[in-house]
């Protein structure tokens, strides 16, 4: 976001997503730009150093410090639930859970 003008612009327009590998996988498996879920679980969110480990929510102060708009962050979910379903391919309809 600091070195690529297109990313910087997308961040300003809030048309860019941020997340960890699990976020990217879930987003793509659940439909990607055609309705994919932009989510992560608490264990992966904690690795970003942007989550408050007491509230299990994104921390406004940390996000401001690192210059990350909270709107681009995925929703934080528990580590054990059904997040969604695979939308395409031979595994279509299989639930995604237990990130």
PDB file of N, CA and C in Angstrom:
ATOM      1  N   UNK A   1       0.814  -1.195   0.000  1.00  0.00           N
ATOM      2  CA  UNK A   1       0.000   0.000   0.000  1.00  0.00           C
ATOM      3  C   UNK A   1       0.855   1.255   0.000  1.00  0.00           C
ATOM      4  N   UNK A   2       2.092   1.135   0.439  1.00  0.00           N
ATOM      5  CA  UNK A   2       2.978   2.290   0.416  1.00  0.00           C
ATOM      6  C   UNK A   2       3.702   2.446  -0.912  1.00  0.00           C
ATOM      7  N   UNK A   3       3.898   1.347  -1.629  1.00  0.00           N
ATOM      8  CA  UNK A   3       4.751   1.375  -2.821  1.00  0.00           C
ATOM      9  C   UNK A   3       4.038   1.120  -4.138  1.00  0.00           C
ATOM     10  N   UNK A   4       2.785   0.724  -4.101  1.00  0.00           N
ATOM     11  CA  UNK A   4       2.050   0.435  -5.333  1.00  0.00           C
ATOM     12  C   UNK A   4       0.877   1.409  -5.431  1.00  0.00           C
ATOM     13  N   UNK A   5       0.939   2.325  -6.385  1.00  0.00           N
ATOM     14  CA  UNK A   5      -0.105   3.351  -6.490  1.00  0.00           C
ATOM     15  C   UNK A   5      -1.525   2.781  -6.597  1.00  0.00           C
ATOM     16  N   UNK A   6      -1.696   1.680  -7.338  1.00  0.00           N
ATOM     17  CA  UNK A   6      -3.027   1.097  -7.501  1.00  0.00           C
ATOM     18  C   UNK A   6      -3.581   0.593  -6.162  1.00  0.00           C
ATOM     19  N   UNK A   7      -2.724   0.016  -5.339  1.00  0.00           N
ATOM     20  CA  UNK A   7      -3.159  -0.462  -4.028  1.00  0.00           C
ATOM     21  C   UNK A   7      -3.490   0.718  -3.127  1.00  0.00           C
ATOM     22  N   UNK A   8      -2.665   1.731  -3.162  1.00  0.00           N
ATOM     23  CA  UNK A   8      -2.911   2.942  -2.363  1.00  0.00           C
ATOM     24  C   UNK A   8      -4.262   3.550  -2.731  1.00  0.00           C
ATOM     25  N   UNK A   9      -4.550   3.623  -4.024  1.00  0.00           N
ATOM     26  CA  UNK A   9      -5.830   4.169  -4.485  1.00  0.00           C
ATOM     27  C   UNK A   9      -6.990   3.273  -4.044  1.00  0.00           C
ATOM     28  N   UNK A  10      -6.827   1.974  -4.180  1.00  0.00           N
ATOM     29  CA  UNK A  10      -7.883   1.036  -3.770  1.00  0.00           C
ATOM     30  C   UNK A  10      -8.143   1.137  -2.272  1.00  0.00           C
ATOM     31  N   UNK A  11      -7.103   1.359  -1.475  1.00  0.00           N
ATOM     32  CA  UNK A  11      -7.282   1.536  -0.033  1.00  0.00           C
ATOM     33  C   UNK A  11      -8.096   2.806   0.242  1.00  0.00           C
ATOM     34  N   UNK A  12      -7.806   3.876  -0.466  1.00  0.00           N
ATOM     35  CA  UNK A  12      -8.556   5.117  -0.286  1.00  0.00           C
ATOM     36  C   UNK A  12     -10.023   4.929  -0.664  1.00  0.00           C
ATOM     37  N   UNK A  13     -10.259   4.167  -1.736  1.00  0.00           N
ATOM     38  CA  UNK A  13     -11.619   3.928  -2.220  1.00  0.00           C
ATOM     39  C   UNK A  13     -12.323   2.821  -1.449  1.00  0.00           C
ATOM     40  N   UNK A  14     -11.597   2.167  -0.548  1.00  0.00           N
ATOM     41  CA  UNK A  14     -12.123   1.037   0.235  1.00  0.00           C
ATOM     42  C   UNK A  14     -12.639  -0.071  -0.672  1.00  0.00           C
ATOM     43  N   UNK A  15     -11.917  -0.292  -1.763  1.00  0.00           N
ATOM     44  CA  UNK A  15     -12.278  -1.353  -2.705  1.00  0.00           C
ATOM     45  C   UNK A  15     -11.223  -2.454  -2.699  1.00  0.00           C
ATOM     46  N   UNK A  16     -10.500  -2.536  -1.616  1.00  0.00           N
ATOM     47  CA  UNK A  16      -9.406  -3.485  -1.479  1.00  0.00           C
ATOM     48  C   UNK A  16      -9.627  -4.269  -0.189  1.00  0.00           C
ATOM     49  N   UNK A  17      -9.291  -5.544  -0.201  1.00  0.00           N
ATOM     50  CA  UNK A  17      -9.409  -6.372   0.999  1.00  0.00           C
ATOM     51  C   UNK A  17      -8.034  -6.698   1.552  1.00  0.00           C
ATOM     52  N   UNK A  18      -7.966  -6.867   2.856  1.00  0.00           N
ATOM     53  CA  UNK A  18      -6.748  -7.267   3.548  1.00  0.00           C
ATOM     54  C   UNK A  18      -7.071  -8.517   4.348  1.00  0.00           C
ATOM     55  N   UNK A  19      -6.134  -9.443   4.413  1.00  0.00           N
ATOM     56  CA  UNK A  19      -6.345 -10.630   5.234  1.00  0.00           C
ATOM     57  C   UNK A  19      -5.164 -11.565   5.149  1.00  0.00           C
ATOM     58  N   UNK A  20      -5.287 -12.664   5.852  1.00  0.00           N
ATOM     59  CA  UNK A  20      -4.249 -13.687   5.859  1.00  0.00           C
ATOM     60  C   UNK A  20      -4.582 -14.746   4.801  1.00  0.00           C
ATOM     61  N   UNK A  21      -3.756 -15.752   4.694  1.00  0.00           N
ATOM     62  CA  UNK A  21      -3.964 -16.787   3.669  1.00  0.00           C
ATOM     63  C   UNK A  21      -5.326 -17.457   3.831  1.00  0.00           C
ATOM     64  N   UNK A  22      -5.746 -17.714   5.067  1.00  0.00           N
ATOM     65  CA  UNK A  22      -7.061 -18.343   5.264  1.00  0.00           C
ATOM     66  C   UNK A  22      -8.173 -17.455   4.731  1.00  0.00           C
ATOM     67  N   UNK A  23      -8.032 -16.149   4.889  1.00  0.00           N
ATOM     68  CA  UNK A  23      -9.024 -15.207   4.381  1.00  0.00           C
ATOM     69  C   UNK A  23      -9.133 -15.312   2.864  1.00  0.00           C
ATOM     70  N   UNK A  24      -7.990 -15.361   2.222  1.00  0.00           N
ATOM     71  CA  UNK A  24      -7.950 -15.454   0.757  1.00  0.00           C
ATOM     72  C   UNK A  24      -8.563 -16.769   0.279  1.00  0.00           C
ATOM     73  N   UNK A  25      -8.227 -17.873   0.948  1.00  0.00           N
ATOM     74  CA  UNK A  25      -8.769 -19.177   0.565  1.00  0.00           C
ATOM     75  C   UNK A  25     -10.284 -19.221   0.735  1.00  0.00           C
ATOM     76  N   UNK A  26     -10.774 -18.777   1.890  1.00  0.00           N
ATOM     77  CA  UNK A  26     -12.220 -18.798   2.136  1.00  0.00           C
ATOM     78  C   UNK A  26     -12.940 -17.894   1.141  1.00  0.00           C
ATOM     79  N   UNK A  27     -12.383 -16.715   0.891  1.00  0.00           N
ATOM     80  CA  UNK A  27     -13.010 -15.796  -0.049  1.00  0.00           C
ATOM     81  C   UNK A  27     -13.145 -16.441  -1.427  1.00  0.00           C
ATOM     82  N   UNK A  28     -12.078 -17.058  -1.910  1.00  0.00           N
ATOM     83  CA  UNK A  28     -12.110 -17.694  -3.223  1.00  0.00           C
ATOM     84  C   UNK A  28     -13.009 -18.919  -3.245  1.00  0.00           C
ATOM     85  N   UNK A  29     -12.948 -19.753  -2.233  1.00  0.00           N
ATOM     86  CA  UNK A  29     -13.757 -20.974  -2.203  1.00  0.00           C
ATOM     87  C   UNK A  29     -15.250 -20.693  -2.079  1.00  0.00           C
ATOM     88  N   UNK A  30     -15.607 -19.548  -1.499  1.00  0.00           N
ATOM     89  CA  UNK A  30     -17.025 -19.216  -1.322  1.00  0.00           C
ATOM     90  C   UNK A  30     -17.557 -18.261  -2.391  1.00  0.00           C
ATOM     91  N   UNK A  31     -16.819 -18.055  -3.455  1.00  0.00           N
ATOM     92  CA  UNK A  31     -17.337 -17.274  -4.568  1.00  0.00           C
ATOM     93  C   UNK A  31     -16.481 -16.107  -5.006  1.00  0.00           C
ATOM     94  N   UNK A  32     -15.455 -15.749  -4.238  1.00  0.00           N
ATOM     95  CA  UNK A  32     -14.575 -14.648  -4.642  1.00  0.00           C
ATOM     96  C   UNK A  32     -15.331 -13.360  -4.877  1.00  0.00           C
ATOM     97  N   UNK A  33     -15.046 -12.702  -5.982  1.00  0.00           N
ATOM     98  CA  UNK A  33     -15.690 -11.414  -6.261  1.00  0.00           C
ATOM     99  C   UNK A  33     -17.180 -11.549  -6.560  1.00  0.00           C
ATOM    100  N   UNK A  34     -17.663 -12.778  -6.661  1.00  0.00           N
ATOM    101  CA  UNK A  34     -19.101 -13.016  -6.875  1.00  0.00           C
ATOM    102  C   UNK A  34     -19.765 -13.440  -5.573  1.00  0.00           C
ATOM    103  N   UNK A  35     -19.479 -12.717  -4.490  1.00  0.00           N
ATOM    104  CA  UNK A  35     -20.159 -12.971  -3.224  1.00  0.00           C
ATOM    105  C   UNK A  35     -19.367 -13.754  -2.194  1.00  0.00           C
ATOM    106  N   UNK A  36     -18.066 -13.891  -2.412  1.00  0.00           N
ATOM    107  CA  UNK A  36     -17.248 -14.623  -1.455  1.00  0.00           C
ATOM    108  C   UNK A  36     -17.234 -13.975  -0.080  1.00  0.00           C
ATOM    109  N   UNK A  37     -17.030 -14.795   0.935  1.00  0.00           N
ATOM    110  CA  UNK A  37     -16.999 -14.307   2.314  1.00  0.00           C
ATOM    111  C   UNK A  37     -15.616 -13.785   2.668  1.00  0.00           C
ATOM    112  N   UNK A  38     -15.559 -12.573   3.201  1.00  0.00           N
ATOM    113  CA  UNK A  38     -14.301 -11.957   3.626  1.00  0.00           C
ATOM    114  C   UNK A  38     -14.216 -12.099   5.144  1.00  0.00           C
ATOM    115  N   UNK A  39     -13.695 -13.251   5.589  1.00  0.00           N
ATOM    116  CA  UNK A  39     -13.665 -13.577   7.012  1.00  0.00           C
ATOM    117  C   UNK A  39     -12.334 -14.223   7.387  1.00  0.00           C
ATOM    118  N   UNK A  40     -12.079 -14.268   8.682  1.00  0.00           N
ATOM    119  CA  UNK A  40     -10.942 -14.979   9.248  1.00  0.00           C
ATOM    120  C   UNK A  40     -11.372 -15.484  10.613  1.00  0.00           C
ATOM    121  N   UNK A  41     -10.532 -16.284  11.250  1.00  0.00           N
ATOM    122  CA  UNK A  41     -10.842 -16.701  12.612  1.00  0.00           C
ATOM    123  C   UNK A  41      -9.923 -15.976  13.588  1.00  0.00           C
ATOM    124  N   UNK A  42     -10.211 -16.100  14.880  1.00  0.00           N
ATOM    125  CA  UNK A  42      -9.455 -15.333  15.875  1.00  0.00           C
ATOM    126  C   UNK A  42      -7.976 -15.700  15.907  1.00  0.00           C
ATOM    127  N   UNK A  43      -7.636 -16.954  15.645  1.00  0.00           N
ATOM    128  CA  UNK A  43      -6.218 -17.334  15.707  1.00  0.00           C
ATOM    129  C   UNK A  43      -5.426 -16.680  14.593  1.00  0.00           C
ATOM    130  N   UNK A  44      -5.988 -16.645  13.391  1.00  0.00           N
ATOM    131  CA  UNK A  44      -5.302 -15.991  12.277  1.00  0.00           C
ATOM    132  C   UNK A  44      -5.334 -14.471  12.415  1.00  0.00           C
ATOM    133  N   UNK A  45      -6.438 -13.923  12.884  1.00  0.00           N
ATOM    134  CA  UNK A  45      -6.524 -12.474  13.087  1.00  0.00           C
ATOM    135  C   UNK A  45      -5.484 -12.009  14.101  1.00  0.00           C
ATOM    136  N   UNK A  46      -5.244 -12.809  15.121  1.00  0.00           N
ATOM    137  CA  UNK A  46      -4.271 -12.414  16.142  1.00  0.00           C
ATOM    138  C   UNK A  46      -2.855 -12.337  15.579  1.00  0.00           C
ATOM    139  N   UNK A  47      -2.570 -13.071  14.535  1.00  0.00           N
ATOM    140  CA  UNK A  47      -1.242 -13.066  13.921  1.00  0.00           C
ATOM    141  C   UNK A  47      -0.954 -11.784  13.173  1.00  0.00           C
ATOM    142  N   UNK A  48      -1.983 -11.016  12.834  1.00  0.00           N
ATOM    143  CA  UNK A  48      -1.776  -9.768  12.104  1.00  0.00           C
ATOM    144  C   UNK A  48      -1.264  -8.650  13.003  1.00  0.00           C
ATOM    145  N   UNK A  49      -1.371  -8.830  14.309  1.00  0.00           N
ATOM    146  CA  UNK A  49      -1.038  -7.814  15.308  1.00  0.00           C
ATOM    147  C   UNK A  49      -1.990  -6.616  15.235  1.00  0.00           C
ATOM    148  N   UNK A  50      -3.148  -6.797  14.636  1.00  0.00           N
ATOM    149  CA  UNK A  50      -4.138  -5.733  14.545  1.00  0.00           C
ATOM    150  C   UNK A  50      -5.372  -6.026  15.393  1.00  0.00           C
ATOM    151  N   UNK A  51      -5.434  -7.216  15.999  1.00  0.00           N
ATOM    152  CA  UNK A  51      -6.585  -7.613  16.784  1.00  0.00           C
ATOM    153  C   UNK A  51      -6.304  -7.416  18.270  1.00  0.00           C
ATOM    154  N   UNK A  52      -7.293  -6.914  18.986  1.00  0.00           N
ATOM    155  CA  UNK A  52      -7.217  -6.794  20.433  1.00  0.00           C
ATOM    156  C   UNK A  52      -7.503  -8.173  21.012  1.00  0.00           C
ATOM    157  N   UNK A  53      -6.530  -8.764  21.711  1.00  0.00           N
ATOM    158  CA  UNK A  53      -6.704 -10.138  22.189  1.00  0.00           C
ATOM    159  C   UNK A  53      -7.668 -10.240  23.375  1.00  0.00           C
ATOM    160  N   UNK A  54      -8.051  -9.127  23.943  1.00  0.00           N
ATOM    161  CA  UNK A  54      -9.051  -9.152  25.017  1.00  0.00           C
ATOM    162  C   UNK A  54     -10.473  -9.103  24.469  1.00  0.00           C
ATOM    163  N   UNK A  55     -10.684  -8.292  23.449  1.00  0.00           N
ATOM    164  CA  UNK A  55     -12.033  -8.140  22.890  1.00  0.00           C
ATOM    165  C   UNK A  55     -12.285  -9.058  21.702  1.00  0.00           C
ATOM    166  N   UNK A  56     -11.207  -9.590  21.105  1.00  0.00           N
ATOM    167  CA  UNK A  56     -11.279 -10.421  19.895  1.00  0.00           C
ATOM    168  C   UNK A  56     -11.882  -9.645  18.715  1.00  0.00           C
ATOM    169  N   UNK A  57     -11.604  -8.349  18.693  1.00  0.00           N
ATOM    170  CA  UNK A  57     -12.046  -7.481  17.597  1.00  0.00           C
ATOM    171  C   UNK A  57     -10.835  -6.709  17.086  1.00  0.00           C
ATOM    172  N   UNK A  58     -10.977  -6.168  15.877  1.00  0.00           N
ATOM    173  CA  UNK A  58      -9.898  -5.340  15.355  1.00  0.00           C
ATOM    174  C   UNK A  58      -9.719  -4.138  16.269  1.00  0.00           C
ATOM    175  N   UNK A  59      -8.486  -3.783  16.532  1.00  0.00           N
ATOM    176  CA  UNK A  59      -8.165  -2.693  17.448  1.00  0.00           C
ATOM    177  C   UNK A  59      -7.981  -1.398  16.677  1.00  0.00           C
ATOM    178  N   UNK A  60      -8.829  -0.423  16.953  1.00  0.00           N
ATOM    179  CA  UNK A  60      -8.796   0.857  16.244  1.00  0.00           C
ATOM    180  C   UNK A  60      -7.440   1.557  16.364  1.00  0.00           C
ATOM    181  N   UNK A  61      -6.854   1.548  17.562  1.00  0.00           N
ATOM    182  CA  UNK A  61      -5.570   2.210  17.788  1.00  0.00           C
ATOM    183  C   UNK A  61      -4.460   1.555  16.971  1.00  0.00           C
ATOM    184  N   UNK A  62      -4.410   0.231  16.958  1.00  0.00           N
ATOM    185  CA  UNK A  62      -3.381  -0.478  16.184  1.00  0.00           C
ATOM    186  C   UNK A  62      -3.564  -0.262  14.688  1.00  0.00           C
ATOM    187  N   UNK A  63      -4.800  -0.304  14.233  1.00  0.00           N
ATOM    188  CA  UNK A  63      -5.060  -0.091  12.808  1.00  0.00           C
ATOM    189  C   UNK A  63      -4.635   1.310  12.386  1.00  0.00           C
ATOM    190  N   UNK A  64      -4.936   2.295  13.212  1.00  0.00           N
ATOM    191  CA  UNK A  64      -4.505   3.664  12.901  1.00  0.00           C
ATOM    192  C   UNK A  64      -2.982   3.765  12.883  1.00  0.00           C
ATOM    193  N   UNK A  65      -2.329   3.140  13.857  1.00  0.00           N
ATOM    194  CA  UNK A  65      -0.873   3.184  13.937  1.00  0.00           C
ATOM    195  C   UNK A  65      -0.231   2.622  12.669  1.00  0.00           C
ATOM    196  N   UNK A  66      -0.759   1.490  12.172  1.00  0.00           N
ATOM    197  CA  UNK A  66      -0.195   0.845  10.982  1.00  0.00           C
ATOM    198  C   UNK A  66      -0.798   1.375   9.679  1.00  0.00           C
ATOM    199  N   UNK A  67      -1.773   2.289   9.773  1.00  0.00           N
ATOM    200  CA  UNK A  67      -2.372   2.868   8.580  1.00  0.00           C
ATOM    201  C   UNK A  67      -3.281   1.929   7.816  1.00  0.00           C
ATOM    202  N   UNK A  68      -3.917   0.996   8.524  1.00  0.00           N
ATOM    203  CA  UNK A  68      -4.822   0.034   7.884  1.00  0.00           C
ATOM    204  C   UNK A  68      -6.267   0.460   8.157  1.00  0.00           C
ATOM    205  N   UNK A  69      -7.025   0.810   7.123  1.00  0.00           N
ATOM    206  CA  UNK A  69      -8.438   1.139   7.344  1.00  0.00           C
ATOM    207  C   UNK A  69      -9.193  -0.107   7.807  1.00  0.00           C
ATOM    208  N   UNK A  70      -9.945   0.008   8.866  1.00  0.00           N
ATOM    209  CA  UNK A  70     -10.659  -1.148   9.410  1.00  0.00           C
ATOM    210  C   UNK A  70     -11.673  -1.728   8.428  1.00  0.00           C
ATOM    211  N   UNK A  71     -12.130  -0.916   7.484  1.00  0.00           N
ATOM    212  CA  UNK A  71     -13.127  -1.369   6.510  1.00  0.00           C
ATOM    213  C   UNK A  71     -12.587  -2.439   5.567  1.00  0.00           C
ATOM    214  N   UNK A  72     -11.263  -2.531   5.414  1.00  0.00           N
ATOM    215  CA  UNK A  72     -10.696  -3.518   4.499  1.00  0.00           C
ATOM    216  C   UNK A  72     -10.407  -4.849   5.195  1.00  0.00           C
ATOM    217  N   UNK A  73     -10.598  -4.898   6.507  1.00  0.00           N
ATOM    218  CA  UNK A  73     -10.288  -6.108   7.270  1.00  0.00           C
ATOM    219  C   UNK A  73     -11.451  -7.091   7.240  1.00  0.00           C
ATOM    220  N   UNK A  74     -11.149  -8.386   7.298  1.00  0.00           N
ATOM    221  CA  UNK A  74     -12.211  -9.393   7.304  1.00  0.00           C
ATOM    222  C   UNK A  74     -12.955  -9.425   8.632  1.00  0.00           C
ATOM    223  N   UNK A  75     -14.170  -9.958   8.608  1.00  0.00           N
ATOM    224  CA  UNK A  75     -14.899 -10.196   9.846  1.00  0.00           C
ATOM    225  C   UNK A  75     -14.167 -11.284  10.623  1.00  0.00           C
ATOM    226  N   UNK A  76     -14.090 -11.131  11.926  1.00  0.00           N
ATOM    227  CA  UNK A  76     -13.449 -12.138  12.773  1.00  0.00           C
ATOM    228  C   UNK A  76     -14.514 -13.079  13.300  1.00  0.00           C
ATOM    229  N   UNK A  77     -14.269 -14.376  13.117  1.00  0.00           N
ATOM    230  CA  UNK A  77     -15.195 -15.412  13.580  1.00  0.00           C
ATOM    231  C   UNK A  77     -14.482 -16.346  14.548  1.00  0.00           C
ATOM    232  N   UNK A  78     -15.236 -17.219  15.180  1.00  0.00           N
ATOM    233  CA  UNK A  78     -14.645 -18.209  16.074  1.00  0.00           C
ATOM    234  C   UNK A  78     -13.821 -19.203  15.256  1.00  0.00           C
ATOM    235  N   UNK A  79     -13.043 -20.011  15.936  1.00  0.00           N
ATOM    236  CA  UNK A  79     -12.195 -20.983  15.245  1.00  0.00           C
ATOM    237  C   UNK A  79     -12.941 -22.258  14.876  1.00  0.00           C
ATOM    238  N   UNK A  80     -14.165 -22.398  15.323  1.00  0.00           N
ATOM    239  CA  UNK A  80     -14.896 -23.637  15.091  1.00  0.00           C
ATOM    240  C   UNK A  80     -16.357 -23.347  14.773  1.00  0.00           C
ATOM    241  N   UNK A  81     -16.627 -23.167  13.507  1.00  0.00           N
ATOM    242  CA  UNK A  81     -17.996 -22.975  13.026  1.00  0.00           C
ATOM    243  C   UNK A  81     -18.010 -23.220  11.528  1.00  0.00           C
ATOM    244  N   UNK A  82     -19.174 -23.356  10.980  1.00  0.00           N
ATOM    245  CA  UNK A  82     -19.268 -23.446   9.521  1.00  0.00           C
ATOM    246  C   UNK A  82     -19.295 -22.021   8.992  1.00  0.00           C
ATOM    247  N   UNK A  83     -18.300 -21.706   8.162  1.00  0.00           N
ATOM    248  CA  UNK A  83     -18.147 -20.351   7.633  1.00  0.00           C
ATOM    249  C   UNK A  83     -18.952 -20.141   6.359  1.00  0.00           C
ATOM    250  N   UNK A  84     -19.035 -21.156   5.563  1.00  0.00           N
ATOM    251  CA  UNK A  84     -19.718 -21.075   4.291  1.00  0.00           C
ATOM    252  C   UNK A  84     -19.526 -22.387   3.554  1.00  0.00           C
ATOM    253  N   UNK A  85     -19.833 -22.379   2.274  1.00  0.00           N
ATOM    254  CA  UNK A  85     -19.775 -23.598   1.467  1.00  0.00           C
ATOM    255  C   UNK A  85     -19.000 -23.340   0.181  1.00  0.00           C
ATOM    256  N   UNK A  86     -18.302 -24.351  -0.271  1.00  0.00           N
ATOM    257  CA  UNK A  86     -17.581 -24.256  -1.537  1.00  0.00           C
ATOM    258  C   UNK A  86     -18.600 -24.087  -2.649  1.00  0.00           C
ATOM    259  N   UNK A  87     -18.348 -23.136  -3.531  1.00  0.00           N
ATOM    260  CA  UNK A  87     -19.352 -22.784  -4.542  1.00  0.00           C
ATOM    261  C   UNK A  87     -19.136 -23.398  -5.912  1.00  0.00           C
ATOM    262  N   UNK A  88     -17.948 -23.962  -6.176  1.00  0.00           N
ATOM    263  CA  UNK A  88     -17.682 -24.494  -7.521  1.00  0.00           C
ATOM    264  C   UNK A  88     -16.888 -25.787  -7.455  1.00  0.00           C
ATOM    265  N   UNK A  89     -16.878 -26.496  -8.562  1.00  0.00           N
ATOM    266  CA  UNK A  89     -16.031 -27.673  -8.711  1.00  0.00           C
ATOM    267  C   UNK A  89     -16.604 -28.928  -8.087  1.00  0.00           C
ATOM    268  N   UNK A  90     -15.788 -29.959  -8.031  1.00  0.00           N
ATOM    269  CA  UNK A  90     -16.251 -31.255  -7.546  1.00  0.00           C
ATOM    270  C   UNK A  90     -16.567 -31.253  -6.055  1.00  0.00           C
ATOM    271  N   UNK A  91     -16.110 -30.250  -5.331  1.00  0.00           N
ATOM    272  CA  UNK A  91     -16.404 -30.141  -3.899  1.00  0.00           C
ATOM    273  C   UNK A  91     -17.522 -29.139  -3.597  1.00  0.00           C
ATOM    274  N   UNK A  92     -18.239 -28.721  -4.626  1.00  0.00           N
ATOM    275  CA  UNK A  92     -19.315 -27.757  -4.463  1.00  0.00           C
ATOM    276  C   UNK A  92     -20.279 -28.230  -3.379  1.00  0.00           C
ATOM    277  N   UNK A  93     -20.619 -27.322  -2.473  1.00  0.00           N
ATOM    278  CA  UNK A  93     -21.566 -27.635  -1.411  1.00  0.00           C
ATOM    279  C   UNK A  93     -20.920 -28.138  -0.122  1.00  0.00           C
ATOM    280  N   UNK A  94     -19.644 -28.460  -0.170  1.00  0.00           N
ATOM    281  CA  UNK A  94     -18.942 -28.928   1.024  1.00  0.00           C
ATOM    282  C   UNK A  94     -18.740 -27.737   1.968  1.00  0.00           C
ATOM    283  N   UNK A  95     -19.077 -27.915   3.258  1.00  0.00           N
ATOM    284  CA  UNK A  95     -18.909 -26.807   4.194  1.00  0.00           C
ATOM    285  C   UNK A  95     -17.436 -26.533   4.507  1.00  0.00           C
ATOM    286  N   UNK A  96     -17.140 -25.268   4.756  1.00  0.00           N
ATOM    287  CA  UNK A  96     -15.815 -24.856   5.194  1.00  0.00           C
ATOM    288  C   UNK A  96     -15.926 -24.527   6.673  1.00  0.00           C
ATOM    289  N   UNK A  97     -15.162 -25.238   7.492  1.00  0.00           N
ATOM    290  CA  UNK A  97     -15.243 -25.032   8.931  1.00  0.00           C
ATOM    291  C   UNK A  97     -13.915 -25.352   9.594  1.00  0.00           C
ATOM    292  N   UNK A  98     -13.781 -24.929  10.830  1.00  0.00           N
ATOM    293  CA  UNK A  98     -12.584 -25.243  11.604  1.00  0.00           C
ATOM    294  C   UNK A  98     -11.311 -24.659  11.055  1.00  0.00           C
ATOM    295  N   UNK A  99     -11.308 -23.358  10.760  1.00  0.00           N
ATOM    296  CA  UNK A  99     -10.109 -22.722  10.205  1.00  0.00           C
ATOM    297  C   UNK A  99      -8.967 -22.832  11.205  1.00  0.00           C
TER     298      UNK A  99
END
